[in-house]
Amino acid sequence: MQDTYTFKEIPSQRPNTPLLDRIDAPAQLRELPAEQLTQLARELRAFLLWSVGQTGGHFGAGLGVLELTVALHYVFNTPEDRLVWDVGHQAYPHKILTGRREQMGTIRRKDGLAGFPKRAESEYDTFGVGHSSTSISAALGMAIAARMQNTGRKSIAVIGDGAMTAGMAFEALNHAGHLHSDMLVILNDNDMSISRNVGGLSNYFAKLLASRTYNQVRDSSKKVLQGAPHLMALAKKTEEHFKGMIAPGTLFEELGFNYIGPIDGHDLPLLVETLENIRELEGPQFLHVVTTKGKGFAPAEADPIGYHAINKIEPVPAHKPEPVTPKPAKPKYANVFGQWLCDTAAQDERVVGITPAMCEGSDLLAFAERYPERYFDVAIAEQHSVTLAAGLACDGAKPVLAIYSTFLQRGYDQLIHDVAIQNLDVLFAIDRAGLVGEDGPTHAGAFDISYLRCIPNMLVMTPSDENETRQLLQTGLMFSGPAAVRYPRGTGPGAEIQPSLDGLPIGKGRRVRDGSGIAILNFGTLLTPALEAAEALGATVADMRFVKPLDEELIVALAEQHELLVTLEENAIAGGAGSAVTEFLNHREVQMPVLQLGLLDTFIDHGKHGELLHDCGLDADGIRIAIEGRIERLQRQSLKAVKQS
């Protein structure tokens, strides 16, 4: 592949980028002579490495599509032409070229640039993304709108080979081919998983297949042969066999696309020439480019998974600090799950682990190595993962689906229809519950309590620490029916983890602090700030553990012994655990004030997790202030009632 000036280290100082510094919008990029684009790409790669080193963030994907990004903005008239990025991990070069170069130091920080394309941030971000495999559907919608408005506007979707594993992508491809819409789908194949025959011959044929001459001859031949269906069929078959010998595009051709490629995704002149040819073609076009994730940074090329994202690189201090004995690292909640799954699988050969492409994130590596015959990574196919688990449960297996809260939303119909209605033994280990910090609202697990507790047959559990996470996972595995355990990203308070696999009594919470007047009913991992607030208020605290079924006896006892109940959860207030408590009290005809604390009815932007909890009033001070405010209002109401009487 073309030389891109490979870096071995991330620059510690801002690199000299005179050409890039002149580009504040793609219109300025399009004014450059084509021979300067390679130099621009070199400067862009250096700047990208430096800026991500300063801030942390998604890394390898942007390096892989850098030349493609330059070529797309050079050839197409963005933002009038609609460029839709899938997932958004690869959008950093796009942000730099579209007027946000000097803001890159704020990316993923509170009030700074989002880590993904965001419509409210820039007119060049034509579609907000975060979840995979949406780009083709969105670009198709834009292509249909352009046809309705007769604008001649182009629509381009850029999708990775991983995202192509999702059924939604193929649903969109099928529909686009059926409509014969004018749009371009670019497959960014950065894993060499579809084709390896990249080189001079395939590049030559890609130019041929994209050329106006070839496509005019093809279209003219079709018109001539319209009156001879047998000859038409023969010509079509001949073309398919010809393409099949040089390219893996038969599938996309059958879906109605004109397939072009594969081509070298780092050969900038070739990309520009090919895209200029494709721009003049009518109907659905499919361009297959092969790239290297992390291209231009040697460590990322060698370890694309490890360099999917990086942390901020801290500067080396001028004076070497005194050595500090490191504290033992606390396990993350995902580590607790991974260890539990290995332990329970050793005792029960029916246990199966499933993940939709989140092996590393869900800490399933050890399980996959020890029990490869019981491990299934289904790729980015959340709907399939849920129904696969249902099928396994039908015939005696004990499937455990490790899935992020935000991604389970994509399999909600299957959760209801294929698992819950049939009351099947599927355990959902729901990672990234609650706010997730820098990834923002597209990845926040803000709704799972709400959307789970309304489903009949579900057991819904909210552990408060690492040990409860392990014990409630075992409880869910032993439960007869569908069960869910939600736990957050990152580490917990450092609770001692008991090795036993006995589970906990279903529907039973526990008092963790006795007080008077106020009772805080905590659901999940906000127990520590709840206890801090309770200490200042002299309040009782209960660790509820179960959202469904609720510990009704505990709630009634707390209601009888206190003047105010406070529910606490890192989930949307609407329909959440607090709503479950108020519904229960209403059913029992218990009349008493309840303060529901949780995530408000808004999408919460990106920032550090602690900052976001503070903004939502879910840290210790926020909880205390909210309770004090409610007590003041109750006292005023009581005084007013006395005066009126």
CSV table of N, CA and C in Angstrom, one decimal, residues 4 6 292-304 307:
chain,number,residue,atom,x,y,z
A,4,THR,N,2.7,6.2,3.7
A,4,THR,CA,2.0,7.3,4.4
A,4,THR,C,2.8,7.9,5.5
A,6,THR,N,4.9,6.4,8.1
A,6,THR,CA,4.5,5.7,9.3
A,6,THR,C,5.2,6.3,10.6
A,292,THR,N,-6.2,-0.3,6.4
A,292,THR,CA,-5.5,-0.8,7.6
A,292,THR,C,-5.9,0.0,8.8
A,293,LYS,N,-6.6,-0.6,9.7
A,293,LYS,CA,-6.9,0.1,10.9
A,293,LYS,C,-5.6,0.6,11.6
A,294,GLY,N,-5.6,1.9,12.0
A,294,GLY,CA,-4.4,2.4,12.6
A,294,GLY,C,-3.3,2.8,11.7
A,295,LYS,N,-3.6,2.9,10.4
A,295,LYS,CA,-2.6,3.1,9.3
A,295,LYS,C,-1.8,4.3,9.6
A,296,GLY,N,-0.5,4.2,9.5
A,296,GLY,CA,0.5,5.2,9.7
A,296,GLY,C,1.0,5.3,11.1
A,297,PHE,N,0.5,4.5,12.0
A,297,PHE,CA,1.1,4.4,13.4
A,297,PHE,C,1.4,3.0,13.7
A,298,ALA,N,2.7,2.6,13.7
A,298,ALA,CA,3.1,1.2,13.7
A,298,ALA,C,2.5,0.4,14.8
A,299,PRO,N,2.5,0.9,16.1
A,299,PRO,CA,1.9,0.1,17.1
A,299,PRO,C,0.4,-0.2,16.9
A,300,ALA,N,-0.4,0.7,16.3
A,300,ALA,CA,-1.8,0.5,16.1
A,300,ALA,C,-2.0,-0.5,14.9
A,301,GLU,N,-1.1,-0.4,13.9
A,301,GLU,CA,-1.2,-1.4,12.8
A,301,GLU,C,-1.0,-2.8,13.4
A,302,ALA,N,-0.1,-2.9,14.3
A,302,ALA,CA,0.2,-4.3,14.9
A,302,ALA,C,-0.8,-4.7,15.8
A,303,ASP,N,-1.5,-3.8,16.5
A,303,ASP,CA,-2.5,-4.2,17.5
A,303,ASP,C,-3.8,-3.3,17.4
A,304,PRO,N,-4.6,-3.5,16.3
A,304,PRO,CA,-5.7,-2.7,16.1
A,304,PRO,C,-6.8,-2.7,17.1
A,307,TYR,N,-5.5,-0.6,20.1
A,307,TYR,CA,-5.5,0.8,19.8
A,307,TYR,C,-6.8,1.3,19.2
